[in-house]
PDB file of C-alpha atoms in Angstrom:
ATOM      1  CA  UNK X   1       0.000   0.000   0.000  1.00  0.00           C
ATOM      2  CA  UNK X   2       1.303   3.171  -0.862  1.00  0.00           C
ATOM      3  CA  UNK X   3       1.502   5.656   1.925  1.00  0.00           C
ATOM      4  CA  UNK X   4       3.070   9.394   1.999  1.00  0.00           C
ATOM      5  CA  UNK X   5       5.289  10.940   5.118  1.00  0.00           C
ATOM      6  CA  UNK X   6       6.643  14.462   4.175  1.00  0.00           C
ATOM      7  CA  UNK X   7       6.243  14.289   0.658  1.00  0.00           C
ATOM      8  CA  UNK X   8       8.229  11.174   0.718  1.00  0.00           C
ATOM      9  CA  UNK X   9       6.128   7.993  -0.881  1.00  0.00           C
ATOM     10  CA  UNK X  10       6.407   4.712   1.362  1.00  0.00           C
ATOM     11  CA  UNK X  11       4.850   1.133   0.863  1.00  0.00           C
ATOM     12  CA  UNK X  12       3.876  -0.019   3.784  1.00  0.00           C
ATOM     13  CA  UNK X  13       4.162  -3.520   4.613  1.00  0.00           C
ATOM     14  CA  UNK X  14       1.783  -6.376   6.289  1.00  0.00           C
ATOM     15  CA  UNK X  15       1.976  -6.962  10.033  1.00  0.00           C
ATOM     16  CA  UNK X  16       5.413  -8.123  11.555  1.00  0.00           C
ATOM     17  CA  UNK X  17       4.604 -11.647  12.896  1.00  0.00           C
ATOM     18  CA  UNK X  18       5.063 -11.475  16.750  1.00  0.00           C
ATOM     19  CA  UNK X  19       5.697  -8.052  16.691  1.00  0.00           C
ATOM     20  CA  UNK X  20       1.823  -7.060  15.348  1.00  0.00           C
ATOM     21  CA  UNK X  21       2.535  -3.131  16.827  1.00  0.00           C
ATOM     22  CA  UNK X  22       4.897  -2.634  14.351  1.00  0.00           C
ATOM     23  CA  UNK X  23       4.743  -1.589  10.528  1.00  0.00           C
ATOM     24  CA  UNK X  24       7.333  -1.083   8.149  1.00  0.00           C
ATOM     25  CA  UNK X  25       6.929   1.164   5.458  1.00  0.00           C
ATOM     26  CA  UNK X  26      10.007   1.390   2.325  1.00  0.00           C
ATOM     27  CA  UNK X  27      10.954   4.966   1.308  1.00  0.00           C
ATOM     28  CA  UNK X  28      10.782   4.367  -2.526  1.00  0.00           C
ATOM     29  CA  UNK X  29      13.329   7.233  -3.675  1.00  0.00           C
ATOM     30  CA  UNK X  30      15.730   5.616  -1.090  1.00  0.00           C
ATOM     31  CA  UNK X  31      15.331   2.103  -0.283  1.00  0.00           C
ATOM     32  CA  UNK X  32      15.321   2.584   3.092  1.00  0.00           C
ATOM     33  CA  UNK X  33      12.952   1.193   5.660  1.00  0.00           C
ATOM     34  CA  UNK X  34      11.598   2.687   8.536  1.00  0.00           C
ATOM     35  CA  UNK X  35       9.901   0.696  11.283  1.00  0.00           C
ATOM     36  CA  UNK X  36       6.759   2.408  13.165  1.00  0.00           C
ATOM     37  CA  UNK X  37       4.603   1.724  16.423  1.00  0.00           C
ATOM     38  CA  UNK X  38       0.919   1.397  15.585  1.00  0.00           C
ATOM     39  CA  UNK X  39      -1.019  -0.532  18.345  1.00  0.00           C
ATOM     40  CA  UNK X  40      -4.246   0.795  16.291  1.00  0.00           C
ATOM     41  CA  UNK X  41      -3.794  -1.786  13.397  1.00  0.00           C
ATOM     42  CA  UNK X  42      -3.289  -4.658  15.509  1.00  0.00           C
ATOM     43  CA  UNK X  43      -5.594  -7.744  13.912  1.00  0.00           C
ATOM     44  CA  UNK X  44      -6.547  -5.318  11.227  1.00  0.00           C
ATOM     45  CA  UNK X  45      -6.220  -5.456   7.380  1.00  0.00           C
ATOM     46  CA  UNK X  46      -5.132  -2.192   6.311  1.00  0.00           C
ATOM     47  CA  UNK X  47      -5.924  -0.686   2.483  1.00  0.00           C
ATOM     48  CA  UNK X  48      -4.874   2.804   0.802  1.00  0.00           C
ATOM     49  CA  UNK X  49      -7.458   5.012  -0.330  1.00  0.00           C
ATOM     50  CA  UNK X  50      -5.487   7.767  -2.293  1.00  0.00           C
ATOM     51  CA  UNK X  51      -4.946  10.257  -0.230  1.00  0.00           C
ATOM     52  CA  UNK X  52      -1.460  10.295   1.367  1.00  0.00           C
ATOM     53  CA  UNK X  53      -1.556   9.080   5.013  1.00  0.00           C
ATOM     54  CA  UNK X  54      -5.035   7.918   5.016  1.00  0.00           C
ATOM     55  CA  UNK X  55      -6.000   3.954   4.948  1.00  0.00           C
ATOM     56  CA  UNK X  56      -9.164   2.036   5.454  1.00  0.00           C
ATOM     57  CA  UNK X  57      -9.187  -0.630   8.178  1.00  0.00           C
ATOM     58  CA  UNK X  58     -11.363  -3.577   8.659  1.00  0.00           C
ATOM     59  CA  UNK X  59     -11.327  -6.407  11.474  1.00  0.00           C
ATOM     60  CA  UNK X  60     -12.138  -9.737  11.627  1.00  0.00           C
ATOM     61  CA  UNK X  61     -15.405  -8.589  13.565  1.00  0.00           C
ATOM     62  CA  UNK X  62     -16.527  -6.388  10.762  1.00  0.00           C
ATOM     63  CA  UNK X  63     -15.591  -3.416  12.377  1.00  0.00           C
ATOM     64  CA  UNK X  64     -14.349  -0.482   9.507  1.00  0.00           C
ATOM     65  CA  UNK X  65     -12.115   2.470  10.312  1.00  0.00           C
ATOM     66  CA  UNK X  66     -10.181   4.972   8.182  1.00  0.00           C
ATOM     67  CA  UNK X  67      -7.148   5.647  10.499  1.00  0.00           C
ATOM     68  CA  UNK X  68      -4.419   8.663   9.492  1.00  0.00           C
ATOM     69  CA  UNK X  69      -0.768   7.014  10.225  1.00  0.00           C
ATOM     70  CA  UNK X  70       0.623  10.297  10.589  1.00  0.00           C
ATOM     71  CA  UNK X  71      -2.202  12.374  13.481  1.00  0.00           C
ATOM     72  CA  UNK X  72      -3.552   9.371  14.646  1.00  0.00           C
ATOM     73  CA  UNK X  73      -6.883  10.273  13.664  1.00  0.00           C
ATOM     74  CA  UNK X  74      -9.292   7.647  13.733  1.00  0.00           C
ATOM     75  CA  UNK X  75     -12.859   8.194  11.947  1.00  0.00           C
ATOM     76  CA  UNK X  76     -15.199   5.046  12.628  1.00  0.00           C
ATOM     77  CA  UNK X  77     -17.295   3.801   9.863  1.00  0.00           C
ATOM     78  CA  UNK X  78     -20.894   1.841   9.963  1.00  0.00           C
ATOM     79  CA  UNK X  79     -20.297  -1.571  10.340  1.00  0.00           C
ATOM     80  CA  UNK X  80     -20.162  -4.066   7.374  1.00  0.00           C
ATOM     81  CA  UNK X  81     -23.605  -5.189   8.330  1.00  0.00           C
ATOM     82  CA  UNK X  82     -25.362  -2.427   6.934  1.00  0.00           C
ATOM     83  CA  UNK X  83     -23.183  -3.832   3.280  1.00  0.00           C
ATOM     84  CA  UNK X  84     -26.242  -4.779   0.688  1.00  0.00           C
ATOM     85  CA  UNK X  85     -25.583  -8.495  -0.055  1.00  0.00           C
ATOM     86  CA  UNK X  86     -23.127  -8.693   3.271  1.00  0.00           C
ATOM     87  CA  UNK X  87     -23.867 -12.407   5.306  1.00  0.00           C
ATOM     88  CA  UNK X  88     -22.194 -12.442   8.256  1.00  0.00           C
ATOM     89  CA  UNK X  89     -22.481 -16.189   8.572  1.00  0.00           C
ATOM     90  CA  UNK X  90     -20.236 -16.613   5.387  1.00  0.00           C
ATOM     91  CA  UNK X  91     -18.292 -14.248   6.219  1.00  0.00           C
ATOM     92  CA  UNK X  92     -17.425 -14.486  10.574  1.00  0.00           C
ATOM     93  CA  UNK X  93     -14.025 -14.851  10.749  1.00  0.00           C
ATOM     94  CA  UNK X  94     -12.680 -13.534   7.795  1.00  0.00           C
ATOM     95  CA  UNK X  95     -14.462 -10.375   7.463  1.00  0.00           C
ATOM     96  CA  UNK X  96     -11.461  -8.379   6.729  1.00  0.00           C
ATOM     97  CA  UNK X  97     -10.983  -9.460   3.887  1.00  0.00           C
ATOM     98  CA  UNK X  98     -14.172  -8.850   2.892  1.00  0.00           C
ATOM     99  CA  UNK X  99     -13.622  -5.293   1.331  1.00  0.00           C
ATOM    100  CA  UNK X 100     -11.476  -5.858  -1.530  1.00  0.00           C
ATOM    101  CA  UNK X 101     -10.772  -1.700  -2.650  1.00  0.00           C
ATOM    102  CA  UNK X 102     -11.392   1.502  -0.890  1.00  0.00           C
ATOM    103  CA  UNK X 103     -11.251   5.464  -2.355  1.00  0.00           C
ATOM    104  CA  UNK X 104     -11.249   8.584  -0.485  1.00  0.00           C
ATOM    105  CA  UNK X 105     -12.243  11.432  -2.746  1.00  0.00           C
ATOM    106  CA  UNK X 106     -10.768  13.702  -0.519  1.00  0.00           C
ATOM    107  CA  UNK X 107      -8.436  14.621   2.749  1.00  0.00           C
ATOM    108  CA  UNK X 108     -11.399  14.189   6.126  1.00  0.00           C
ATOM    109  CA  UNK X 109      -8.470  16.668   7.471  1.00  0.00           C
ATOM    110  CA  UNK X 110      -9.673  19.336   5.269  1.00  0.00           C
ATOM    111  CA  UNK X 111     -13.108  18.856   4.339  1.00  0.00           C
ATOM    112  CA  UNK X 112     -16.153  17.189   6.129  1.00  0.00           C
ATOM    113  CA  UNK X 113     -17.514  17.063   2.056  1.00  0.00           C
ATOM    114  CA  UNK X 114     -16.034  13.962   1.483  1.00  0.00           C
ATOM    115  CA  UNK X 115     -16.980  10.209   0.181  1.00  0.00           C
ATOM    116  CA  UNK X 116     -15.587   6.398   0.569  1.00  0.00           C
ATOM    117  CA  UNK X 117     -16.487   4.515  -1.704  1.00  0.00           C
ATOM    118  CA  UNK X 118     -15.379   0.965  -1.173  1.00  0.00           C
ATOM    119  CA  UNK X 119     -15.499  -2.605  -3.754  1.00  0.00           C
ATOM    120  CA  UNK X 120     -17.525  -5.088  -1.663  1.00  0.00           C
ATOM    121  CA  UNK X 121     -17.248  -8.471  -1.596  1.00  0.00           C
ATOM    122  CA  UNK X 122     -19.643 -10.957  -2.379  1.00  0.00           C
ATOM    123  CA  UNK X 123     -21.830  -9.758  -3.876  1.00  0.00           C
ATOM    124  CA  UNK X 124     -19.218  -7.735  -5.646  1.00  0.00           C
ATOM    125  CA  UNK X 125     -20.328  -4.025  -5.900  1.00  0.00           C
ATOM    126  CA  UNK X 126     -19.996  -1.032  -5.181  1.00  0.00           C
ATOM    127  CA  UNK X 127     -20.782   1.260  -2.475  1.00  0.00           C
ATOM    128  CA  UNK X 128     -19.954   4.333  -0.391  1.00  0.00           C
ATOM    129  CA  UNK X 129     -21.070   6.372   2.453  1.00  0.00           C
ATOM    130  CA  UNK X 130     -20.303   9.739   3.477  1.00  0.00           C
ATOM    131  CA  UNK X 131     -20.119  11.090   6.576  1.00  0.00           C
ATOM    132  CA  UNK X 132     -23.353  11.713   8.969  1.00  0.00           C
ATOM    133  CA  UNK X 133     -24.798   8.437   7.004  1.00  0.00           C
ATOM    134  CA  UNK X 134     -25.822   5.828   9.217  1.00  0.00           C
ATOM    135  CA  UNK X 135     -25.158   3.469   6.576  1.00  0.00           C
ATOM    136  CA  UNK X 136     -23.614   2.723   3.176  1.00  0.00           C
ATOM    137  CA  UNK X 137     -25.711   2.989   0.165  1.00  0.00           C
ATOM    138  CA  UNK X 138     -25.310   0.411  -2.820  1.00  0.00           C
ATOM    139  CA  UNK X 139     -24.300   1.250  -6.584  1.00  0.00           C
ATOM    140  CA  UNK X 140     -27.408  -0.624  -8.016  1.00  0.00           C
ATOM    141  CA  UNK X 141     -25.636  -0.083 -11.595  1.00  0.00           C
ATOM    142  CA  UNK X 142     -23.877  -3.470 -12.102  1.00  0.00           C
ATOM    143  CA  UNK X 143     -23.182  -5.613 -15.021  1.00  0.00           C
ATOM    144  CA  UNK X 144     -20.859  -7.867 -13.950  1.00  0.00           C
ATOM    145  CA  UNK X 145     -18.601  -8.614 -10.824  1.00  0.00           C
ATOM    146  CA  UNK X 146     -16.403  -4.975 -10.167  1.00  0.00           C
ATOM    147  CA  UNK X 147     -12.758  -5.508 -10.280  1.00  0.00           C
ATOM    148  CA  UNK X 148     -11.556  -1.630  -8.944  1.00  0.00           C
ATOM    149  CA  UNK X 149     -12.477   1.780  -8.096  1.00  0.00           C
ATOM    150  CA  UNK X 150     -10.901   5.458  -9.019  1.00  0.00           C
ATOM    151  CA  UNK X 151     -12.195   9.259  -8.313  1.00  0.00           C
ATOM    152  CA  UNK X 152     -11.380  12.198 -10.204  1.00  0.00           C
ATOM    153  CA  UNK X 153     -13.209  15.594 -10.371  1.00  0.00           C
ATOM    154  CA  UNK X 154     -16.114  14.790  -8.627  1.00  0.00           C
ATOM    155  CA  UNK X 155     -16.399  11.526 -10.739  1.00  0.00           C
ATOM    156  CA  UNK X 156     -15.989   7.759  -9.664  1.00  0.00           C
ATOM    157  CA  UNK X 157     -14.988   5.741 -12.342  1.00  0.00           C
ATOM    158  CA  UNK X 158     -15.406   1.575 -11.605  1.00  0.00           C
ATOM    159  CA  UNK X 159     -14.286  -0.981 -13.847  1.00  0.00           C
ATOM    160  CA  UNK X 160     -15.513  -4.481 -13.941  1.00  0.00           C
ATOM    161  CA  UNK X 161     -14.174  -7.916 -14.978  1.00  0.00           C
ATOM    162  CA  UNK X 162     -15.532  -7.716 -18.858  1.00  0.00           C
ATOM    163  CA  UNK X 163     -13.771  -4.233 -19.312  1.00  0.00           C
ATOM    164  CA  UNK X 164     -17.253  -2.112 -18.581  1.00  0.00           C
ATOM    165  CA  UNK X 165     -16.736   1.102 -16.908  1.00  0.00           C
ATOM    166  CA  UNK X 166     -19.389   2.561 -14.761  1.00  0.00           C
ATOM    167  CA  UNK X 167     -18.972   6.593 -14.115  1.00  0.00           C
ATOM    168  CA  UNK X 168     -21.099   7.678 -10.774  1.00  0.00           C
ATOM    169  CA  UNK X 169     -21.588  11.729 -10.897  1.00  0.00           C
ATOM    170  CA  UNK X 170     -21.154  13.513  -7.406  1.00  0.00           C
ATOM    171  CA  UNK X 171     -20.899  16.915  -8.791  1.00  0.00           C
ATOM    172  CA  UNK X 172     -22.988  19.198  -7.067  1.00  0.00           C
ATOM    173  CA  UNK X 173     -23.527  17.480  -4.507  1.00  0.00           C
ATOM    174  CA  UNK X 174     -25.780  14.420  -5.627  1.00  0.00           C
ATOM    175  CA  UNK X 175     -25.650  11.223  -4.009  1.00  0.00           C
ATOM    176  CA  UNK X 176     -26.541   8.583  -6.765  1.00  0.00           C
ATOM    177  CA  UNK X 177     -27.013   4.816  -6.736  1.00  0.00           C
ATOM    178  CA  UNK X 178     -27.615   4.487 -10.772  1.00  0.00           C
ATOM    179  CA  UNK X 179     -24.356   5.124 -13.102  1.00  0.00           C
ATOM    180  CA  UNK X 180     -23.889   5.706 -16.936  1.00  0.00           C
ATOM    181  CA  UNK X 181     -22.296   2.520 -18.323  1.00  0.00           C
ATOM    182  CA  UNK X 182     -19.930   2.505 -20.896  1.00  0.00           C
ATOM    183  CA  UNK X 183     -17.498  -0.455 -22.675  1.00  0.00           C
ATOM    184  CA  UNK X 184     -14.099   0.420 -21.816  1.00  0.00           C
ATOM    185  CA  UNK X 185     -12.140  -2.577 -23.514  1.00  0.00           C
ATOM    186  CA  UNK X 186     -13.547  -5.396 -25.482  1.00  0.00           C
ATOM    187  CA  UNK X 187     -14.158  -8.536 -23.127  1.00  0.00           C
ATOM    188  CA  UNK X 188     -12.322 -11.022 -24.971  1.00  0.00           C
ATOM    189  CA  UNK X 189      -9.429  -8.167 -24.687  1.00  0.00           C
ATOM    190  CA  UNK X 190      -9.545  -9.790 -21.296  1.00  0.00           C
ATOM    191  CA  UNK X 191      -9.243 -13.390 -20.721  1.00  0.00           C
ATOM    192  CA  UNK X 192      -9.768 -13.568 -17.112  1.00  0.00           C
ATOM    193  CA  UNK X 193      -7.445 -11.156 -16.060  1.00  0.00           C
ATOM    194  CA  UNK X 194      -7.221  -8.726 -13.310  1.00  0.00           C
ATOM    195  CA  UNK X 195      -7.933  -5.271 -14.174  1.00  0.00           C
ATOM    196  CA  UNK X 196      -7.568  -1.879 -12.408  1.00  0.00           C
ATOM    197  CA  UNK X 197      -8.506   1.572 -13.261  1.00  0.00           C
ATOM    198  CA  UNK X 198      -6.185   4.424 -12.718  1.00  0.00           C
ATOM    199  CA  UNK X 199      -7.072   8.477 -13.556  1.00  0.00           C
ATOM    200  CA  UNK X 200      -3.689  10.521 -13.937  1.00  0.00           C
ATOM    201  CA  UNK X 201      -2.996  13.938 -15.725  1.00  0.00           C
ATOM    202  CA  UNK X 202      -6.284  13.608 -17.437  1.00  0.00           C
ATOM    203  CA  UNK X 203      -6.474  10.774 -19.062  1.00  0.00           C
ATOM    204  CA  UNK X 204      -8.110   7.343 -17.859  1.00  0.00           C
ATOM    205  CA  UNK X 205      -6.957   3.980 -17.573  1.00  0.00           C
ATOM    206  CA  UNK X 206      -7.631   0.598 -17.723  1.00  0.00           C
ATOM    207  CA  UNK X 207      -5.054  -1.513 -16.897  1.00  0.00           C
ATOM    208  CA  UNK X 208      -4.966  -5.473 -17.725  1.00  0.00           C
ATOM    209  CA  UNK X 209      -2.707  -7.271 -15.880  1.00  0.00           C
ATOM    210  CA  UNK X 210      -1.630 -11.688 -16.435  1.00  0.00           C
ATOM    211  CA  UNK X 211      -0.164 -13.374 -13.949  1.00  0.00           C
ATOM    212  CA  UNK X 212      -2.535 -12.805 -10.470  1.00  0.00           C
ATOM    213  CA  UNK X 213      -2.289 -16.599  -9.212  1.00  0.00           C
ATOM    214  CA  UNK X 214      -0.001 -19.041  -8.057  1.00  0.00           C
ATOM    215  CA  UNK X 215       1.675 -20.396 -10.588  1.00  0.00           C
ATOM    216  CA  UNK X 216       1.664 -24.109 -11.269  1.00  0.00           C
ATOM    217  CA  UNK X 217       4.704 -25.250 -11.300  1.00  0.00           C
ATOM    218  CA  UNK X 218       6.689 -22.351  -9.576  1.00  0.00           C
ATOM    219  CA  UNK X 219       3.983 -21.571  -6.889  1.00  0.00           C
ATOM    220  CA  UNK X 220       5.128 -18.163  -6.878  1.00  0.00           C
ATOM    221  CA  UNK X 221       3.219 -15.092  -7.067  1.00  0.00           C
ATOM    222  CA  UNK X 222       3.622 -12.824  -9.694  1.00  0.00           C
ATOM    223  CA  UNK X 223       3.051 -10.392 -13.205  1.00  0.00           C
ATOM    224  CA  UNK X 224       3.840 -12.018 -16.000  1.00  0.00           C
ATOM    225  CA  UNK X 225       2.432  -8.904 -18.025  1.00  0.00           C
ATOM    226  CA  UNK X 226       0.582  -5.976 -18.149  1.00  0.00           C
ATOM    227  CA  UNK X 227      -1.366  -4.319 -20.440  1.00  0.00           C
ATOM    228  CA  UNK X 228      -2.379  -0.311 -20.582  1.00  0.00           C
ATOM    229  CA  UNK X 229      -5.378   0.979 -22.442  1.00  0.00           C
ATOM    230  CA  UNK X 230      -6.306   4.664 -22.375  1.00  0.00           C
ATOM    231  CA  UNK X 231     -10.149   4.879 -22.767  1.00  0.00           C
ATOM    232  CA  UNK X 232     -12.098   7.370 -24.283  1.00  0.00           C
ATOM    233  CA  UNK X 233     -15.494   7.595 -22.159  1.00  0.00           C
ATOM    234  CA  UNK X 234     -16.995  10.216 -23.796  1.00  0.00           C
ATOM    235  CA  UNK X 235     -17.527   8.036 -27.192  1.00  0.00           C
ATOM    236  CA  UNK X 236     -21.103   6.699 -26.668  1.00  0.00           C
ATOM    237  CA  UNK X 237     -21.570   4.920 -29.641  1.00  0.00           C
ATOM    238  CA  UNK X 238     -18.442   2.523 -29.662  1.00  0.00           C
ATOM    239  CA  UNK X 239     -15.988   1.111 -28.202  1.00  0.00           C
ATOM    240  CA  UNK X 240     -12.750   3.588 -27.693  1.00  0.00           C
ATOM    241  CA  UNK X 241      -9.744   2.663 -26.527  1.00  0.00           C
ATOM    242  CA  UNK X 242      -6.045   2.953 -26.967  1.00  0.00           C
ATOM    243  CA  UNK X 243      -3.031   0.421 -25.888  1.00  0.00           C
ATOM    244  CA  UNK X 244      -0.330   2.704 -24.627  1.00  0.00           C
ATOM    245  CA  UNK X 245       2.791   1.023 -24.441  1.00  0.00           C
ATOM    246  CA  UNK X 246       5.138   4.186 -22.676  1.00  0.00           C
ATOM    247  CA  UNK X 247       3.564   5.900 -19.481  1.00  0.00           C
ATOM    248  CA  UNK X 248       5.843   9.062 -19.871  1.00  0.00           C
ATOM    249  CA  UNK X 249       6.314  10.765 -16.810  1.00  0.00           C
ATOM    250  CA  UNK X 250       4.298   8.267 -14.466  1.00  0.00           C
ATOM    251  CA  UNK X 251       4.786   4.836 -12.714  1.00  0.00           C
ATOM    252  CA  UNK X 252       1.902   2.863 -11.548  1.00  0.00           C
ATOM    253  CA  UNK X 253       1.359   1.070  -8.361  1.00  0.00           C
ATOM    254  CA  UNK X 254      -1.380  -1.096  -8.660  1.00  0.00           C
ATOM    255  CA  UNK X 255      -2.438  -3.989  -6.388  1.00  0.00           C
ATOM    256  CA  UNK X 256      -5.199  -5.162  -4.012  1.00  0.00           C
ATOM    257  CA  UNK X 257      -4.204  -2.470  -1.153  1.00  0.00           C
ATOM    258  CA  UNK X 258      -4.051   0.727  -3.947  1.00  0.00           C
ATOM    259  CA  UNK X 259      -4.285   1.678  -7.707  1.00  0.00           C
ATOM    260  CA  UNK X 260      -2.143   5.282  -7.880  1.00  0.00           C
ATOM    261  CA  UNK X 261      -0.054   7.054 -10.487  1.00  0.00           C
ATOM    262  CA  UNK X 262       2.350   9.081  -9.348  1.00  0.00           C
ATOM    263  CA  UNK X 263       4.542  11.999 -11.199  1.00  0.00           C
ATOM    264  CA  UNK X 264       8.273  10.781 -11.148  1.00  0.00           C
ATOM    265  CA  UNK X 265       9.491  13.925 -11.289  1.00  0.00           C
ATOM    266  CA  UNK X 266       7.481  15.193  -7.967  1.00  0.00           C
ATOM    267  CA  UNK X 267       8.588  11.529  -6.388  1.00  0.00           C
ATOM    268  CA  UNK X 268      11.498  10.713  -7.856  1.00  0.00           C
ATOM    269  CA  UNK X 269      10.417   7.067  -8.899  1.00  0.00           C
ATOM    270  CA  UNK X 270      10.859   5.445 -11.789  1.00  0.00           C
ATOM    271  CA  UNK X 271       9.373   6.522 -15.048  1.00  0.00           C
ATOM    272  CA  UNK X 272       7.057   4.493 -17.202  1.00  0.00           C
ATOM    273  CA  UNK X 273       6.955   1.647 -14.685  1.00  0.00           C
ATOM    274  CA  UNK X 274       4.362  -0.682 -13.036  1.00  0.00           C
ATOM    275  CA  UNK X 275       4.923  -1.702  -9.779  1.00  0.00           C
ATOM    276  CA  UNK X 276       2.470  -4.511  -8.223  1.00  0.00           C
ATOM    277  CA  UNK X 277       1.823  -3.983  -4.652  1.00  0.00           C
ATOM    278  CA  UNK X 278       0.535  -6.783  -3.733  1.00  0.00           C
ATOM    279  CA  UNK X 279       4.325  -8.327  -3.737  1.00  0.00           C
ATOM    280  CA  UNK X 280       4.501  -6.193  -0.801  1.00  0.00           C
ATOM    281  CA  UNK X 281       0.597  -6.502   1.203  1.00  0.00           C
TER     282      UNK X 281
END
């Protein structure tokens, strides 16, 4: 997961067995790691929501948090039992792994306007809450299982697993539960792949990538490829897309805990480079 301490981007790593109080996080300009005390993520499965020092927390219990490494701030969340679709019975004991992605659209720390909007699990949707809500309400927009979540400009953009993107409108302040559909890459572009959905320097994203399972042979846990479209959402009548193969000025972290682009030269990473994060949580 990709965290942020003075302008400095970190991954920060999965509990330390027997040591659960402390994370590490990896300064990626550097290659150094620094070790941390946080007795508030104990038990808990920790995702980024892209926006530095922010990350959603869930328990085994059900219990959902987002929690600001750097102030400590803790902001507590309805519990996953008010999820659409959420059966606790199926789900006791592993709950925290229920939540598969989570997006801020912007810093609690300076706005109480904000939204989470999170990738459920079973039965695969989407769904956010704001706060004062009591509750989370459902995306009821849904072709197929979602596979990852972005925001830009007031917009959330999902993706799902045969390349459709859904964009949900917040502008202004609406609160909808029905989005405007549209095909983002063909589905047998796909072939049971993992995809993510990334917005950077205005352009979107939808990013294929081969390799998310054990391997046979190897048992390891790898890429073996990925592949970047830019799509063109505005094109109602067909299908629009682009393969890029050079990202310019960007790398990409994408990975169960966080899809981000970030601007090498603001971070000093890597140009036009993927990075999967789930190597790392």
């Amino acid at each position: 997961m990709v965290a942020e301490k003075v302008g400095v981007p970190l991954l920060m790593l999965a509990e330390i067995e027997g040591n659960e109080e402390k994370r590490e996080f990896i300064d990626l300009t550097k290659g150094i790691t620094y070790t941390m005390n946080f007795p508030q993520l104990v038990g808990k499965r920790c995702l980024g929501v892209g926006i530095p020092g922010w990350v959603f927390t869930a328990d085994g219990e059900g219990n959902m948090n987002l929690f600001h490494l750097n102030s400590r701030s803790l902001i507590q969340l309805p519990h996953m039992t008010t999820l659409k679709g959420f059966d606790s019975d199926n789900e006791r004991g592993y709950c925290e792994y229920y939540v598969q992605k989570a997006v801020l659209s912007s810093d609690p720390h300076s706005t109480d306007d904000y939204i989470l909007m999170i990738n459920q699990g079973v039965p695969r949707t989407l769904s956010y809450w704001k706060p004062g809500k009591n509750a989370f309400i459902t995306i009821e927009t849904r072709k197929a299982t979602y596979s990852d979540v972005t925001w830009h400009d007031g917009l959330f953009y999902g993706v799902d697993v045969r390349g459709n993107v859904v964009i949900l409108d917040f502008r202004g302040g609406l609160e909808p539960t029905i989005g405007k559909i549209v095909q983002g890459i063909p589905s047998d572009f796909i072939c049971g792949m993992k995809l993510y959905i990334v917005h950077s320097q205005g352009e979107l994203f939808v990013i294929t990538r081969d390799g998310i399972c054990n391997h046979p042979e190897t048992k390891t846990y790898g890429v073996e490829e990925f592949v970047v479209c830019k799509v063109d959402v505005d094109n109602d009548n067909e299908i629009s897309y682009e393969e890029v193969n050079d990202l310019d000025n960007r790398s990409l972290f994408l990975g169960f805990s966080a899809s981000v682009a970030v601007d090498v030269e603001q971070y000093g990473c890597k140009a036009n480079h993927i990075l999967p994060l789930s190597q790392f949580i």
